[in-house]
Every structure is written in C-alpha cells, then in structure tokens.
Amino acid sequence: MAKKTASREKAKTNPNELVALAFSKDGQLLARTRPDNDKLYFDLKPEQLRYARVFVFPEPPAGIEGITLAKAERLQAYEPAIKLGPNNELDISRIPGKIIQRWLWYRCCARGRVTKRFLIDGLWQDMPVCNAIVHICEVDPILIVLPRV
C-alpha cells in the first residue's frame, strides 16, 4: 500500500490543488495525501484512520509545512465524515463545488457535538452519539442571532 500512496502523492502543479492532512486526536500530524478521483488514500492502518481528523483544503501558497491541527481548523478546511471504503479510502466526492470555489473568500465553520438524552438510574444524562453523520441545511448569520439573545 505504501507504493500506491507514494505514487498518488504527486507534486503540486495547480495553486488551488487540494491537499488532505490526517491528524490524531491530540493534534499530531499522521499523514498527508492528495485526492485521487475524489478518493483519499492514506498510508495508515484502518484503526488509525478511523479515529483521525481529516482535513481537505486548497494548498496554501506557502505550502503545507508547519500546518497544525489548529491552523487547519482556521483555514476553514473541509472535514469529511470518516467512512472507510473497501480499500480503506475516504470518499470526498460530496464536497460541493461552490464551497471549493469560495473557500478562500468566505468564513463559515460549524462544529458541535451530537448527543442524546438517556434516563440512567433516574438521572437524565446527555451521551454522545457515535459515528453520526449530520447534514446542516441552514446557518443563521451571527447578526441575526445576537439580537434575539
């Protein structure tokens, strides 16, 4: 698998070419790659990739050297849901084309946690919903939400 990954990680030819970085939960860079036909192939074990945070974004003019987890979040990178295919690949074909075209101009980042309330021993507890895929249909601008609060 290392040979396949090495051949897919080609040199940068287009200034807006996408790059993908996989980080561990503690922010350590695990691997990097470039999309190949809307698929991401990382040289990682499936167990590592399943719990990694993957970010896809246009490569900055300065390159990707020194990019940390926090910086990837600030770049408004697309974070696909981790759903591995038969060859341990991630599918990124669902990135809307308008997002890719406007990546460098608009700032919008939605992060959160999906929870469900359970009654455990007579007490209500919010527990996380694992491996959930969330589709956000609409986001209100902050200027509309603040006056309501």
Short mmCIF file of C-alpha atoms in Angstrom, two decimals:
data_model
loop_
_atom_site.label_atom_id
_atom_site.label_comp_id
_atom_site.label_asym_id
_atom_site.label_seq_id
_atom_site.Cartn_x
_atom_site.Cartn_y
_atom_site.Cartn_z
CA MET A 1 0.00 0.00 0.00
CA ALA A 2 2.94 2.35 0.56
CA LYS A 3 3.82 2.26 -3.15
CA LYS A 4 0.27 3.21 -4.14
CA THR A 5 0.24 6.11 -1.71
CA ALA A 6 3.63 7.36 -2.84
CA SER A 7 2.52 7.41 -6.47
CA ARG A 8 -0.68 9.28 -5.58
CA GLU A 9 1.18 11.99 -3.70
CA LYS A 10 2.22 13.94 -6.76
CA ALA A 11 3.96 17.27 -6.90
CA LYS A 12 1.94 20.44 -6.69
CA THR A 13 1.03 21.65 -10.17
CA ASN A 14 -2.06 23.79 -9.61
CA PRO A 15 -2.09 26.58 -7.00
CA ASN A 16 -5.64 25.62 -5.97
CA GLU A 17 -4.94 21.90 -5.82
CA LEU A 18 -6.46 20.13 -2.85
CA VAL A 19 -4.39 18.53 -0.13
CA ALA A 20 -5.56 16.30 2.73
CA LEU A 21 -4.00 16.01 6.17
CA ALA A 22 -4.82 13.41 8.83
CA PHE A 23 -4.29 14.38 12.47
CA SER A 24 -4.57 12.29 15.60
CA LYS A 25 -6.98 13.37 18.33
CA ASP A 26 -4.13 15.07 20.19
CA GLY A 27 -3.14 17.13 17.14
CA GLN A 28 -0.18 15.14 15.81
CA LEU A 29 0.12 15.01 12.01
CA LEU A 30 -0.24 11.37 10.97
CA ALA A 31 -0.21 11.52 7.17
CA ARG A 32 -0.76 13.72 4.13
CA THR A 33 -2.01 12.98 0.65
CA ARG A 34 -3.71 14.46 -2.40
CA PRO A 35 -7.12 13.39 -3.69
CA ASP A 36 -7.17 10.82 -6.48
CA ASN A 37 -10.50 10.71 -8.35
CA ASP A 38 -12.43 12.06 -5.33
CA LYS A 39 -10.85 9.47 -3.03
CA LEU A 40 -8.26 9.89 -0.28
CA TYR A 41 -5.75 7.11 0.30
CA PHE A 42 -3.64 7.48 3.44
CA ASP A 43 -0.72 5.25 4.38
CA LEU A 44 -2.34 4.48 7.75
CA LYS A 45 -3.88 1.45 9.37
CA PRO A 46 -7.71 1.48 9.33
CA GLU A 47 -7.75 1.76 13.14
CA GLN A 48 -5.62 4.91 13.00
CA LEU A 49 -7.65 6.44 10.19
CA ARG A 50 -11.00 5.67 11.81
CA TYR A 51 -10.16 7.86 14.82
CA ALA A 52 -8.21 10.54 12.94
CA ARG A 53 -9.40 14.01 12.00
CA VAL A 54 -9.00 14.52 8.26
CA PHE A 55 -8.96 17.98 6.69
CA VAL A 56 -9.19 18.75 2.96
CA PHE A 57 -8.37 22.24 1.70
CA PRO A 58 -6.62 24.07 -1.14
CA GLU A 59 -2.89 24.07 -0.60
CA PRO A 60 -1.73 27.47 0.68
CA PRO A 61 0.84 29.35 -1.43
CA ALA A 62 3.43 28.85 1.32
CA GLY A 63 2.92 25.07 1.26
CA ILE A 64 1.67 22.73 3.94
CA GLU A 65 4.83 22.54 6.02
CA GLY A 66 4.16 23.57 9.61
CA ILE A 67 0.37 23.28 9.43
CA THR A 68 -1.04 22.18 12.78
CA LEU A 69 -4.49 20.95 13.73
CA ALA A 70 -5.49 24.42 14.95
CA LYS A 71 -4.25 26.05 11.74
CA ALA A 72 -6.15 23.52 9.61
CA GLU A 73 -9.32 24.43 11.51
CA ARG A 74 -8.68 28.14 10.92
CA LEU A 75 -8.17 27.55 7.18
CA GLN A 76 -11.85 26.54 7.00
CA ALA A 77 -10.83 23.11 5.79
CA TYR A 78 -13.49 20.56 4.89
CA GLU A 79 -13.59 17.76 7.46
CA PRO A 80 -15.23 14.72 5.85
CA ALA A 81 -17.05 12.11 7.87
CA ILE A 82 -14.78 9.11 8.39
CA LYS A 83 -16.48 6.32 6.48
CA LEU A 84 -13.91 3.94 5.03
CA GLY A 85 -14.46 2.27 1.68
CA PRO A 86 -13.45 -1.27 0.73
CA ASN A 87 -9.82 -0.24 0.09
CA ASN A 88 -9.58 1.94 3.23
CA GLU A 89 -10.23 5.09 1.21
CA LEU A 90 -12.26 8.14 2.11
CA ASP A 91 -14.77 9.49 -0.39
CA ILE A 92 -14.72 13.27 -0.82
CA SER A 93 -16.95 13.46 -3.89
CA ARG A 94 -19.65 15.18 -1.82
CA ILE A 95 -17.73 18.44 -1.37
CA PRO A 96 -19.99 20.98 -3.09
CA GLY A 97 -18.30 22.77 -5.98
CA LYS A 98 -19.42 26.16 -4.67
CA ILE A 99 -17.56 25.55 -1.41
CA ILE A 100 -14.36 24.77 -3.26
CA GLN A 101 -14.68 27.93 -5.39
CA ARG A 102 -15.40 30.15 -2.38
CA TRP A 103 -13.03 28.53 0.12
CA LEU A 104 -10.58 31.38 0.21
CA TRP A 105 -13.23 34.13 0.35
CA TYR A 106 -15.88 33.12 2.89
CA ARG A 107 -15.52 32.13 6.54
CA CYS A 108 -18.02 29.66 7.93
CA CYS A 109 -17.21 26.86 10.31
CA ALA A 110 -19.76 24.76 12.16
CA ARG A 111 -18.51 22.46 14.90
CA GLY A 112 -20.51 20.74 17.51
CA ARG A 113 -21.45 17.56 19.24
CA VAL A 114 -24.39 15.24 18.62
CA THR A 115 -25.88 14.00 21.87
CA LYS A 116 -28.95 12.13 23.01
CA ARG A 117 -30.59 12.26 26.44
CA PHE A 118 -30.86 9.00 28.33
CA LEU A 119 -32.53 8.25 31.66
CA ILE A 120 -29.92 6.31 33.64
CA ASP A 121 -30.67 5.35 37.25
CA GLY A 122 -33.31 8.07 37.50
CA LEU A 123 -30.99 10.83 36.20
CA TRP A 124 -31.04 12.36 32.74
CA GLN A 125 -27.63 12.27 31.07
CA ASP A 126 -26.50 13.60 27.70
CA MET A 127 -24.48 10.89 25.98
CA PRO A 128 -22.59 11.27 22.68
CA VAL A 129 -23.94 9.68 19.52
CA CYS A 130 -21.02 7.86 17.91
CA ASN A 131 -20.35 7.77 14.15
CA ALA A 132 -23.22 10.15 13.39
CA ILE A 133 -23.37 11.96 10.06
CA VAL A 134 -25.01 15.38 10.27
CA HIS A 135 -26.30 17.43 7.36
CA ILE A 136 -26.57 21.16 8.09
CA CYS A 137 -29.21 22.76 5.89
CA GLU A 138 -29.12 26.36 7.10
CA VAL A 139 -26.92 28.54 9.27
CA ASP A 140 -28.18 31.88 10.58
CA PRO A 141 -25.73 34.79 10.39
CA ILE A 142 -24.48 35.94 13.78
CA LEU A 143 -26.03 39.39 13.28
CA ILE A 144 -29.49 37.83 13.15
CA VAL A 145 -28.99 35.53 16.15
CA LEU A 146 -27.41 38.03 18.58
CA PRO A 147 -30.38 40.45 18.85
CA ARG A 148 -32.63 37.50 19.77
CA VAL A 149 -30.42 36.61 22.74
#
